[in-house]
Amino acid sequence: MKVLITGAAGFLGSHLSANLVEQGYQVIGLDDFSTGSMENLSRIKNHINFQIIEHDVRQPFEIQADAILNFACPASPIHYQSDPVKTIETNFLGIINMLHLAKKNGAILLQASTSEIYGDPTISPQNESYWGNVNPIGIRSCYDEGKRAAETLCFDYRRQYGVDTRVIRIFNTYGPNMAIGDGRVVSNFIVQALQGKDITIYGDGSQTRSFCFVSDLIDGILKVLFSEKIIDFPINLGNPNEFSVLELANTVLEITKSNSKIIFKELPGDDPKQRKPDISLAAKVLNWSPNIQLTEGVTKTTNYFTNIV
């Protein structure tokens, strides 16, 4: 199988690339390196089964592939809000270009969607039948609505053209290959603690998140990709164990043995108050559930950042 991965030098794309190459698949990675890094691909960059091409998915791309994994979009608010027009173009034009390619090749297309399509949810946990509570004109809308539009296109291409599209909704994920300073809460807290800086919480810390370690998520993604079942519905992938942001900060302080202080700042606009996936569908269809819990995952991630910081 020849697999095309967009966003291959990013956090999740690099893990997927390495996993598939080391399983013996031929992988072609695309990345414009706006947020991705070649360092993330150091394990495989010289491997005979791997090729990386600098390319912006907003532009069409032609290649033969049996499967396309579309992971090309910054997921950190700092990055996607820095150029919101590019963000929504990457989501909208990128998926159109990859769907054209999938249709031409008869390829599977796996779309990396997000829990952000649920917005600031009014139910918990969030299951796949929930339509969400999203501000269409806020500072996060370029990402949230871009991903929602991409899901629409995936299901329309399935219905209209018979393309085998598979949509996963990824909840908060963390682990090695996260970038320093990318604004995501786990990496922010760990780096601040290791550097002895104040740990910055936006809001009062009562907002909740459910944190999935990256190896668990990659396992779930590959189960979706290689499933022989018809998956004509979105699937949540994440860890359903819910923690407040303040609990996460205290866990990081305990693991890093840091003397950093916790400080509180104003909560940004449209920041969701709660994130908790209902993964019963993934358990039923894929026989998947995460194994690594927060303390173990934060310890592994701290070891990674210790070597960098």
PDB file of C-alpha atoms in Angstrom:
ATOM      1  CA  MET A   1       0.000   0.000   0.000  1.00  0.00           C
ATOM      2  CA  LYS A   2       1.170   3.516  -0.862  1.00  0.00           C
ATOM      3  CA  VAL A   3      -0.018   6.078   1.694  1.00  0.00           C
ATOM      4  CA  LEU A   4      -0.086   9.850   1.241  1.00  0.00           C
ATOM      5  CA  ILE A   5      -0.018  11.834   4.495  1.00  0.00           C
ATOM      6  CA  THR A   6      -0.598  15.582   4.482  1.00  0.00           C
ATOM      7  CA  GLY A   7       0.844  17.485   7.423  1.00  0.00           C
ATOM      8  CA  ALA A   8       3.426  14.706   7.673  1.00  0.00           C
ATOM      9  CA  ALA A   9       5.977  16.782   9.593  1.00  0.00           C
ATOM     10  CA  GLY A  10       3.504  17.841  12.245  1.00  0.00           C
ATOM     11  CA  PHE A  11       2.784  16.327  15.643  1.00  0.00           C
ATOM     12  CA  LEU A  12       0.360  13.594  14.578  1.00  0.00           C
ATOM     13  CA  GLY A  13       1.487  13.312  10.952  1.00  0.00           C
ATOM     14  CA  SER A  14       5.040  12.486  11.966  1.00  0.00           C
ATOM     15  CA  HIS A  15       3.910   9.712  14.328  1.00  0.00           C
ATOM     16  CA  LEU A  16       1.688   8.238  11.623  1.00  0.00           C
ATOM     17  CA  SER A  17       4.472   8.456   9.042  1.00  0.00           C
ATOM     18  CA  ALA A  18       6.974   6.669  11.276  1.00  0.00           C
ATOM     19  CA  ASN A  19       4.491   3.987  12.319  1.00  0.00           C
ATOM     20  CA  LEU A  20       3.467   3.136   8.748  1.00  0.00           C
ATOM     21  CA  VAL A  21       7.014   3.226   7.343  1.00  0.00           C
ATOM     22  CA  GLU A  22       8.232   0.917  10.097  1.00  0.00           C
ATOM     23  CA  GLN A  23       5.352  -1.470   9.310  1.00  0.00           C
ATOM     24  CA  GLY A  24       6.641  -1.667   5.731  1.00  0.00           C
ATOM     25  CA  TYR A  25       4.259   0.680   3.934  1.00  0.00           C
ATOM     26  CA  GLN A  26       5.423   3.206   1.360  1.00  0.00           C
ATOM     27  CA  VAL A  27       4.702   6.701   2.671  1.00  0.00           C
ATOM     28  CA  ILE A  28       4.755  10.008   0.817  1.00  0.00           C
ATOM     29  CA  GLY A  29       4.532  12.974   3.157  1.00  0.00           C
ATOM     30  CA  LEU A  30       3.389  16.471   2.230  1.00  0.00           C
ATOM     31  CA  ASP A  31       4.031  19.491   4.426  1.00  0.00           C
ATOM     32  CA  ASP A  32       4.504  23.218   3.889  1.00  0.00           C
ATOM     33  CA  PHE A  33       6.595  23.374   7.109  1.00  0.00           C
ATOM     34  CA  SER A  34       4.673  26.373   8.408  1.00  0.00           C
ATOM     35  CA  THR A  35       4.358  24.570  11.751  1.00  0.00           C
ATOM     36  CA  GLY A  36       5.801  21.098  11.049  1.00  0.00           C
ATOM     37  CA  SER A  37       9.468  20.219  11.533  1.00  0.00           C
ATOM     38  CA  MET A  38      11.910  17.872   9.802  1.00  0.00           C
ATOM     39  CA  GLU A  39      13.204  17.043  13.268  1.00  0.00           C
ATOM     40  CA  ASN A  40       9.934  15.193  13.891  1.00  0.00           C
ATOM     41  CA  LEU A  41      10.819  12.903  10.958  1.00  0.00           C
ATOM     42  CA  SER A  42      14.435  12.239  11.979  1.00  0.00           C
ATOM     43  CA  ARG A  43      13.723   8.513  12.550  1.00  0.00           C
ATOM     44  CA  ILE A  44      12.576   7.920   8.986  1.00  0.00           C
ATOM     45  CA  LYS A  45      13.766  10.791   6.794  1.00  0.00           C
ATOM     46  CA  ASN A  46      16.387   8.577   5.092  1.00  0.00           C
ATOM     47  CA  HIS A  47      14.256   5.428   4.989  1.00  0.00           C
ATOM     48  CA  ILE A  48      13.822   3.827   1.581  1.00  0.00           C
ATOM     49  CA  ASN A  49      10.021   3.704   2.046  1.00  0.00           C
ATOM     50  CA  PHE A  50       9.640   7.388   2.919  1.00  0.00           C
ATOM     51  CA  GLN A  51       9.598  10.548   0.851  1.00  0.00           C
ATOM     52  CA  ILE A  52       8.806  14.059   2.086  1.00  0.00           C
ATOM     53  CA  ILE A  53       7.685  16.765  -0.335  1.00  0.00           C
ATOM     54  CA  GLU A  54       7.291  20.431   0.543  1.00  0.00           C
ATOM     55  CA  HIS A  55       3.808  21.357  -0.634  1.00  0.00           C
ATOM     56  CA  ASP A  56       0.872  23.550   0.384  1.00  0.00           C
ATOM     57  CA  VAL A  57      -2.345  21.506   0.216  1.00  0.00           C
ATOM     58  CA  ARG A  58      -4.263  24.589  -0.860  1.00  0.00           C
ATOM     59  CA  GLN A  59      -2.730  23.821  -4.245  1.00  0.00           C
ATOM     60  CA  PRO A  60      -3.677  20.645  -6.176  1.00  0.00           C
ATOM     61  CA  PHE A  61      -1.288  17.700  -6.011  1.00  0.00           C
ATOM     62  CA  GLU A  62      -1.086  14.672  -8.273  1.00  0.00           C
ATOM     63  CA  ILE A  63       0.290  11.280  -7.250  1.00  0.00           C
ATOM     64  CA  GLN A  64      -0.839   7.662  -7.180  1.00  0.00           C
ATOM     65  CA  ALA A  65      -1.880   6.572  -3.700  1.00  0.00           C
ATOM     66  CA  ASP A  66      -4.017   3.830  -2.158  1.00  0.00           C
ATOM     67  CA  ALA A  67      -4.848   5.823   0.969  1.00  0.00           C
ATOM     68  CA  ILE A  68      -4.783   9.521   1.843  1.00  0.00           C
ATOM     69  CA  LEU A  69      -4.565  10.742   5.434  1.00  0.00           C
ATOM     70  CA  ASN A  70      -5.399  14.445   5.591  1.00  0.00           C
ATOM     71  CA  PHE A  71      -3.709  15.984   8.639  1.00  0.00           C
ATOM     72  CA  ALA A  72      -2.678  19.305   7.092  1.00  0.00           C
ATOM     73  CA  CYS A  73      -3.812  22.082   9.399  1.00  0.00           C
ATOM     74  CA  PRO A  74      -2.305  23.640  12.527  1.00  0.00           C
ATOM     75  CA  ALA A  75      -4.281  22.500  15.575  1.00  0.00           C
ATOM     76  CA  SER A  76      -2.894  24.994  18.083  1.00  0.00           C
ATOM     77  CA  PRO A  77      -4.955  28.165  18.620  1.00  0.00           C
ATOM     78  CA  ILE A  78      -1.800  30.292  18.545  1.00  0.00           C
ATOM     79  CA  HIS A  79      -0.941  28.994  15.093  1.00  0.00           C
ATOM     80  CA  TYR A  80      -4.359  28.752  13.485  1.00  0.00           C
ATOM     81  CA  GLN A  81      -5.416  32.179  14.758  1.00  0.00           C
ATOM     82  CA  SER A  82      -2.223  33.836  13.498  1.00  0.00           C
ATOM     83  CA  ASP A  83      -3.450  33.512   9.895  1.00  0.00           C
ATOM     84  CA  PRO A  84      -7.152  32.650  10.057  1.00  0.00           C
ATOM     85  CA  VAL A  85      -7.745  32.996   6.321  1.00  0.00           C
ATOM     86  CA  LYS A  86      -4.971  30.508   5.566  1.00  0.00           C
ATOM     87  CA  THR A  87      -6.400  28.191   8.236  1.00  0.00           C
ATOM     88  CA  ILE A  88      -9.855  27.994   6.718  1.00  0.00           C
ATOM     89  CA  GLU A  89      -8.375  27.758   3.209  1.00  0.00           C
ATOM     90  CA  THR A  90      -6.175  24.858   4.339  1.00  0.00           C
ATOM     91  CA  ASN A  91      -9.215  23.072   5.722  1.00  0.00           C
ATOM     92  CA  PHE A  92     -11.534  23.801   2.802  1.00  0.00           C
ATOM     93  CA  LEU A  93      -9.265  23.838  -0.252  1.00  0.00           C
ATOM     94  CA  GLY A  94      -7.013  21.155   1.207  1.00  0.00           C
ATOM     95  CA  ILE A  95      -9.800  18.620   1.651  1.00  0.00           C
ATOM     96  CA  ILE A  96     -11.232  19.423  -1.794  1.00  0.00           C
ATOM     97  CA  ASN A  97      -7.846  18.756  -3.396  1.00  0.00           C
ATOM     98  CA  MET A  98      -7.379  15.520  -1.451  1.00  0.00           C
ATOM     99  CA  LEU A  99     -10.926  14.355  -2.238  1.00  0.00           C
ATOM    100  CA  HIS A 100     -10.331  14.977  -5.951  1.00  0.00           C
ATOM    101  CA  LEU A 101      -7.187  12.868  -5.658  1.00  0.00           C
ATOM    102  CA  ALA A 102      -8.959  10.105  -3.721  1.00  0.00           C
ATOM    103  CA  LYS A 103     -11.750  10.012  -6.302  1.00  0.00           C
ATOM    104  CA  LYS A 104      -9.242   9.797  -9.165  1.00  0.00           C
ATOM    105  CA  ASN A 105      -7.228   7.017  -7.502  1.00  0.00           C
ATOM    106  CA  GLY A 106     -10.093   5.082  -5.916  1.00  0.00           C
ATOM    107  CA  ALA A 107      -8.274   5.646  -2.633  1.00  0.00           C
ATOM    108  CA  ILE A 108      -9.454   5.631   0.979  1.00  0.00           C
ATOM    109  CA  LEU A 109      -9.473   9.153   2.413  1.00  0.00           C
ATOM    110  CA  LEU A 110      -9.163   9.535   6.166  1.00  0.00           C
ATOM    111  CA  GLN A 111      -9.969  13.034   7.401  1.00  0.00           C
ATOM    112  CA  ALA A 112      -8.516  14.285  10.676  1.00  0.00           C
ATOM    113  CA  SER A 113     -11.427  16.205  12.130  1.00  0.00           C
ATOM    114  CA  THR A 114     -11.594  17.468  15.679  1.00  0.00           C
ATOM    115  CA  SER A 115     -13.599  17.735  18.865  1.00  0.00           C
ATOM    116  CA  GLU A 116     -13.687  21.471  18.092  1.00  0.00           C
ATOM    117  CA  ILE A 117     -16.589  20.786  15.732  1.00  0.00           C
ATOM    118  CA  TYR A 118     -18.660  20.421  18.941  1.00  0.00           C
ATOM    119  CA  GLY A 119     -17.747  23.994  19.946  1.00  0.00           C
ATOM    120  CA  ASP A 120     -18.627  24.854  23.540  1.00  0.00           C
ATOM    121  CA  PRO A 121     -20.806  21.806  24.178  1.00  0.00           C
ATOM    122  CA  THR A 122     -24.083  21.852  26.048  1.00  0.00           C
ATOM    123  CA  ILE A 123     -23.989  18.086  26.694  1.00  0.00           C
ATOM    124  CA  SER A 124     -21.383  15.821  28.240  1.00  0.00           C
ATOM    125  CA  PRO A 125     -19.923  13.527  27.187  1.00  0.00           C
ATOM    126  CA  GLN A 126     -20.058  14.470  23.508  1.00  0.00           C
ATOM    127  CA  ASN A 127     -21.180  11.692  21.185  1.00  0.00           C
ATOM    128  CA  GLU A 128     -21.072  11.662  17.410  1.00  0.00           C
ATOM    129  CA  SER A 129     -24.784  12.457  17.020  1.00  0.00           C
ATOM    130  CA  TYR A 130     -24.353  15.805  18.807  1.00  0.00           C
ATOM    131  CA  TRP A 131     -24.380  18.661  16.268  1.00  0.00           C
ATOM    132  CA  GLY A 132     -22.399  21.043  18.443  1.00  0.00           C
ATOM    133  CA  ASN A 133     -22.602  24.607  19.716  1.00  0.00           C
ATOM    134  CA  VAL A 134     -20.230  26.633  17.560  1.00  0.00           C
ATOM    135  CA  ASN A 135     -19.793  30.366  17.064  1.00  0.00           C
ATOM    136  CA  PRO A 136     -19.477  30.784  13.265  1.00  0.00           C
ATOM    137  CA  ILE A 137     -17.851  34.250  13.462  1.00  0.00           C
ATOM    138  CA  GLY A 138     -15.507  34.015  16.469  1.00  0.00           C
ATOM    139  CA  ILE A 139     -11.718  33.942  16.659  1.00  0.00           C
ATOM    140  CA  ARG A 140     -11.713  30.126  16.671  1.00  0.00           C
ATOM    141  CA  SER A 141     -14.194  29.812  13.803  1.00  0.00           C
ATOM    142  CA  CYS A 142     -11.540  29.571  11.086  1.00  0.00           C
ATOM    143  CA  TYR A 143     -10.563  26.204  12.576  1.00  0.00           C
ATOM    144  CA  ASP A 144     -13.899  24.977  13.949  1.00  0.00           C
ATOM    145  CA  GLU A 145     -15.971  25.841  10.885  1.00  0.00           C
ATOM    146  CA  GLY A 146     -13.171  24.837   8.515  1.00  0.00           C
ATOM    147  CA  LYS A 147     -13.214  21.350  10.011  1.00  0.00           C
ATOM    148  CA  ARG A 148     -17.016  21.221   9.935  1.00  0.00           C
ATOM    149  CA  ALA A 149     -17.007  22.159   6.233  1.00  0.00           C
ATOM    150  CA  ALA A 150     -14.372  19.485   5.580  1.00  0.00           C
ATOM    151  CA  GLU A 151     -16.614  16.857   7.196  1.00  0.00           C
ATOM    152  CA  THR A 152     -19.511  17.990   4.999  1.00  0.00           C
ATOM    153  CA  LEU A 153     -17.382  17.574   1.876  1.00  0.00           C
ATOM    154  CA  CYS A 154     -16.228  14.108   2.964  1.00  0.00           C
ATOM    155  CA  PHE A 155     -19.781  12.853   3.364  1.00  0.00           C
ATOM    156  CA  ASP A 156     -20.973  14.546   0.166  1.00  0.00           C
ATOM    157  CA  TYR A 157     -18.142  12.920  -1.817  1.00  0.00           C
ATOM    158  CA  ARG A 158     -19.115   9.579  -0.275  1.00  0.00           C
ATOM    159  CA  ARG A 159     -22.788  10.002  -1.192  1.00  0.00           C
ATOM    160  CA  GLN A 160     -22.289  11.593  -4.618  1.00  0.00           C
ATOM    161  CA  TYR A 161     -19.143   9.865  -5.923  1.00  0.00           C
ATOM    162  CA  GLY A 162     -18.765   6.765  -3.752  1.00  0.00           C
ATOM    163  CA  VAL A 163     -15.418   7.839  -2.303  1.00  0.00           C
ATOM    164  CA  ASP A 164     -14.436   5.780   0.757  1.00  0.00           C
ATOM    165  CA  THR A 165     -14.138   8.675   3.212  1.00  0.00           C
ATOM    166  CA  ARG A 166     -13.536   8.042   6.902  1.00  0.00           C
ATOM    167  CA  VAL A 167     -13.800  10.864   9.453  1.00  0.00           C
ATOM    168  CA  ILE A 168     -12.244  10.823  12.905  1.00  0.00           C
ATOM    169  CA  ARG A 169     -12.931  13.468  15.533  1.00  0.00           C
ATOM    170  CA  ILE A 170      -9.753  13.856  17.554  1.00  0.00           C
ATOM    171  CA  PHE A 171      -9.948  15.072  21.144  1.00  0.00           C
ATOM    172  CA  ASN A 172      -7.031  16.660  23.048  1.00  0.00           C
ATOM    173  CA  THR A 173      -3.883  14.670  22.342  1.00  0.00           C
ATOM    174  CA  TYR A 174      -0.367  15.095  23.705  1.00  0.00           C
ATOM    175  CA  GLY A 175       3.052  13.449  23.667  1.00  0.00           C
ATOM    176  CA  PRO A 176       6.483  13.575  21.995  1.00  0.00           C
ATOM    177  CA  ASN A 177       6.865  15.726  18.851  1.00  0.00           C
ATOM    178  CA  MET A 178       4.686  18.514  20.205  1.00  0.00           C
ATOM    179  CA  ALA A 179       6.322  21.855  19.502  1.00  0.00           C
ATOM    180  CA  ILE A 180       7.631  24.143  22.214  1.00  0.00           C
ATOM    181  CA  GLY A 181       5.494  27.254  22.355  1.00  0.00           C
ATOM    182  CA  ASP A 182       2.638  25.915  20.235  1.00  0.00           C
ATOM    183  CA  GLY A 183       0.089  27.076  22.789  1.00  0.00           C
ATOM    184  CA  ARG A 184      -1.448  23.718  23.652  1.00  0.00           C
ATOM    185  CA  VAL A 185      -2.023  23.270  27.333  1.00  0.00           C
ATOM    186  CA  VAL A 186       0.022  20.104  28.071  1.00  0.00           C
ATOM    187  CA  SER A 187       3.158  21.259  26.267  1.00  0.00           C
ATOM    188  CA  ASN A 188       2.761  24.786  27.659  1.00  0.00           C
ATOM    189  CA  PHE A 189       2.584  23.579  31.257  1.00  0.00           C
ATOM    190  CA  ILE A 190       5.461  21.104  30.962  1.00  0.00           C
ATOM    191  CA  VAL A 191       7.822  23.553  29.255  1.00  0.00           C
ATOM    192  CA  GLN A 192       6.960  26.328  31.718  1.00  0.00           C
ATOM    193  CA  ALA A 193       7.566  23.969  34.649  1.00  0.00           C
ATOM    194  CA  LEU A 194      10.884  22.713  33.271  1.00  0.00           C
ATOM    195  CA  GLN A 195      12.058  26.285  32.675  1.00  0.00           C
ATOM    196  CA  GLY A 196      10.967  27.388  36.136  1.00  0.00           C
ATOM    197  CA  LYS A 197       8.501  29.893  34.722  1.00  0.00           C
ATOM    198  CA  ASP A 198       5.019  30.613  36.003  1.00  0.00           C
ATOM    199  CA  ILE A 199       2.423  28.103  34.780  1.00  0.00           C
ATOM    200  CA  THR A 200      -0.215  30.133  32.980  1.00  0.00           C
ATOM    201  CA  ILE A 201      -3.859  29.125  33.307  1.00  0.00           C
ATOM    202  CA  TYR A 202      -6.418  31.037  31.271  1.00  0.00           C
ATOM    203  CA  GLY A 203      -9.619  31.411  33.252  1.00  0.00           C
ATOM    204  CA  ASP A 204     -10.004  29.937  36.729  1.00  0.00           C
ATOM    205  CA  GLY A 205      -8.803  26.453  35.716  1.00  0.00           C
ATOM    206  CA  SER A 206     -12.195  24.805  36.169  1.00  0.00           C
ATOM    207  CA  GLN A 207     -12.628  24.172  32.436  1.00  0.00           C
ATOM    208  CA  THR A 208     -12.115  20.495  31.643  1.00  0.00           C
ATOM    209  CA  ARG A 209     -10.255  18.536  29.004  1.00  0.00           C
ATOM    210  CA  SER A 210      -9.770  14.823  28.305  1.00  0.00           C
ATOM    211  CA  PHE A 211      -6.170  14.088  27.390  1.00  0.00           C
ATOM    212  CA  CYS A 212      -5.215  11.193  25.108  1.00  0.00           C
ATOM    213  CA  PHE A 213      -1.601  10.077  24.795  1.00  0.00           C
ATOM    214  CA  VAL A 214      -0.396  10.070  21.209  1.00  0.00           C
ATOM    215  CA  SER A 215       0.404   6.348  20.912  1.00  0.00           C
ATOM    216  CA  ASP A 216      -3.170   5.468  21.903  1.00  0.00           C
ATOM    217  CA  LEU A 217      -4.540   7.891  19.319  1.00  0.00           C
ATOM    218  CA  ILE A 218      -2.291   6.541  16.542  1.00  0.00           C
ATOM    219  CA  ASP A 219      -3.543   3.032  17.339  1.00  0.00           C
ATOM    220  CA  GLY A 220      -7.131   4.228  16.950  1.00  0.00           C
ATOM    221  CA  ILE A 221      -6.405   6.073  13.695  1.00  0.00           C
ATOM    222  CA  LEU A 222      -4.819   3.001  12.149  1.00  0.00           C
ATOM    223  CA  LYS A 223      -7.757   0.842  13.228  1.00  0.00           C
ATOM    224  CA  VAL A 224     -10.040   3.197  11.296  1.00  0.00           C
ATOM    225  CA  LEU A 225      -7.723   3.227   8.268  1.00  0.00           C
ATOM    226  CA  PHE A 226      -7.401  -0.549   8.014  1.00  0.00           C
ATOM    227  CA  SER A 227     -10.923  -1.503   9.060  1.00  0.00           C
ATOM    228  CA  GLU A 228     -12.754  -3.686   6.562  1.00  0.00           C
ATOM    229  CA  LYS A 229     -16.088  -2.444   7.891  1.00  0.00           C
ATOM    230  CA  ILE A 230     -18.064   0.302   6.165  1.00  0.00           C
ATOM    231  CA  ILE A 231     -17.389   3.395   8.257  1.00  0.00           C
ATOM    232  CA  ASP A 232     -19.857   5.925   6.905  1.00  0.00           C
ATOM    233  CA  PHE A 233     -20.106   7.926  10.128  1.00  0.00           C
ATOM    234  CA  PRO A 234     -17.672  10.038  12.169  1.00  0.00           C
ATOM    235  CA  ILE A 235     -15.869   8.388  15.082  1.00  0.00           C
ATOM    236  CA  ASN A 236     -14.649  10.087  18.260  1.00  0.00           C
ATOM    237  CA  LEU A 237     -11.095   9.219  19.284  1.00  0.00           C
ATOM    238  CA  GLY A 238      -9.882  10.422  22.663  1.00  0.00           C
ATOM    239  CA  ASN A 239      -9.509   9.544  26.310  1.00  0.00           C
ATOM    240  CA  PRO A 240     -12.788   9.886  28.229  1.00  0.00           C
ATOM    241  CA  ASN A 241     -11.111  10.528  31.590  1.00  0.00           C
ATOM    242  CA  GLU A 242     -11.845  14.185  32.301  1.00  0.00           C
ATOM    243  CA  PHE A 243      -9.584  16.582  34.222  1.00  0.00           C
ATOM    244  CA  SER A 244      -9.785  20.268  34.994  1.00  0.00           C
ATOM    245  CA  VAL A 245      -6.982  22.420  33.637  1.00  0.00           C
ATOM    246  CA  LEU A 246      -5.996  23.186  37.241  1.00  0.00           C
ATOM    247  CA  GLU A 247      -5.703  19.446  37.963  1.00  0.00           C
ATOM    248  CA  LEU A 248      -3.442  19.096  34.930  1.00  0.00           C
ATOM    249  CA  ALA A 249      -1.224  21.947  36.155  1.00  0.00           C
ATOM    250  CA  ASN A 250      -0.824  20.311  39.568  1.00  0.00           C
ATOM    251  CA  THR A 251      -0.039  16.947  37.942  1.00  0.00           C
ATOM    252  CA  VAL A 252       2.687  18.597  35.861  1.00  0.00           C
ATOM    253  CA  LEU A 253       4.157  20.311  38.931  1.00  0.00           C
ATOM    254  CA  GLU A 254       4.227  16.999  40.813  1.00  0.00           C
ATOM    255  CA  ILE A 255       5.894  15.073  37.975  1.00  0.00           C
ATOM    256  CA  THR A 256       8.456  17.750  37.060  1.00  0.00           C
ATOM    257  CA  LYS A 257       9.159  18.569  40.742  1.00  0.00           C
ATOM    258  CA  SER A 258       9.115  22.197  39.659  1.00  0.00           C
ATOM    259  CA  ASN A 259       8.890  25.222  41.938  1.00  0.00           C
ATOM    260  CA  SER A 260       6.878  27.128  39.337  1.00  0.00           C
ATOM    261  CA  LYS A 261       3.865  29.088  40.544  1.00  0.00           C
ATOM    262  CA  ILE A 262       0.422  28.910  38.952  1.00  0.00           C
ATOM    263  CA  ILE A 263      -0.931  32.225  37.700  1.00  0.00           C
ATOM    264  CA  PHE A 264      -4.328  32.983  36.190  1.00  0.00           C
ATOM    265  CA  LYS A 265      -5.109  35.146  33.163  1.00  0.00           C
ATOM    266  CA  GLU A 266      -8.239  36.122  31.279  1.00  0.00           C
ATOM    267  CA  LEU A 267      -9.927  33.301  29.345  1.00  0.00           C
ATOM    268  CA  PRO A 268      -9.785  33.805  25.541  1.00  0.00           C
ATOM    269  CA  GLY A 269     -12.999  34.170  23.561  1.00  0.00           C
ATOM    270  CA  ASP A 270     -15.003  31.047  22.679  1.00  0.00           C
ATOM    271  CA  ASP A 271     -12.731  28.789  24.729  1.00  0.00           C
ATOM    272  CA  PRO A 272     -14.811  25.648  25.439  1.00  0.00           C
ATOM    273  CA  LYS A 273     -15.621  24.967  29.074  1.00  0.00           C
ATOM    274  CA  GLN A 274     -15.721  21.191  28.702  1.00  0.00           C
ATOM    275  CA  ARG A 275     -14.323  18.381  26.573  1.00  0.00           C
ATOM    276  CA  LYS A 276     -15.177  14.731  27.188  1.00  0.00           C
ATOM    277  CA  PRO A 277     -15.575  12.208  24.379  1.00  0.00           C
ATOM    278  CA  ASP A 278     -18.108   9.438  24.304  1.00  0.00           C
ATOM    279  CA  ILE A 279     -15.996   6.674  22.728  1.00  0.00           C
ATOM    280  CA  SER A 280     -18.572   3.885  22.896  1.00  0.00           C
ATOM    281  CA  LEU A 281     -18.794   3.854  19.086  1.00  0.00           C
ATOM    282  CA  ALA A 282     -15.019   3.410  18.736  1.00  0.00           C
ATOM    283  CA  ALA A 283     -15.128   0.618  21.308  1.00  0.00           C
ATOM    284  CA  LYS A 284     -17.943  -1.146  19.458  1.00  0.00           C
ATOM    285  CA  VAL A 285     -16.752  -0.701  15.854  1.00  0.00           C
ATOM    286  CA  LEU A 286     -12.973  -0.764  16.338  1.00  0.00           C
ATOM    287  CA  ASN A 287     -12.561  -2.562  19.657  1.00  0.00           C
ATOM    288  CA  TRP A 288     -10.481   0.460  20.656  1.00  0.00           C
ATOM    289  CA  SER A 289      -9.951   2.307  23.895  1.00  0.00           C
ATOM    290  CA  PRO A 290      -6.924   4.197  25.264  1.00  0.00           C
ATOM    291  CA  ASN A 291      -4.509   2.505  27.656  1.00  0.00           C
ATOM    292  CA  ILE A 292      -2.149   5.242  28.857  1.00  0.00           C
ATOM    293  CA  GLN A 293      -3.547   7.459  31.591  1.00  0.00           C
ATOM    294  CA  LEU A 294      -2.564  10.999  32.483  1.00  0.00           C
ATOM    295  CA  THR A 295       0.256  10.468  34.981  1.00  0.00           C
ATOM    296  CA  GLU A 296       2.091   7.974  32.754  1.00  0.00           C
ATOM    297  CA  GLY A 297       1.546  10.084  29.642  1.00  0.00           C
ATOM    298  CA  VAL A 298       2.683  13.328  31.254  1.00  0.00           C
ATOM    299  CA  THR A 299       5.792  11.534  32.547  1.00  0.00           C
ATOM    300  CA  LYS A 300       6.646  10.304  29.032  1.00  0.00           C
ATOM    301  CA  THR A 301       6.029  13.752  27.580  1.00  0.00           C
ATOM    302  CA  THR A 302       8.105  15.415  30.292  1.00  0.00           C
ATOM    303  CA  ASN A 303      11.027  13.106  29.457  1.00  0.00           C
ATOM    304  CA  TYR A 304      10.742  14.176  25.802  1.00  0.00           C
ATOM    305  CA  PHE A 305      10.710  17.901  26.612  1.00  0.00           C
ATOM    306  CA  THR A 306      13.508  17.552  29.172  1.00  0.00           C
ATOM    307  CA  ASN A 307      15.860  16.501  26.364  1.00  0.00           C
ATOM    308  CA  ILE A 308      14.797  19.524  24.271  1.00  0.00           C
ATOM    309  CA  VAL A 309      14.547  22.229  26.925  1.00  0.00           C
TER     310      VAL A 309
END
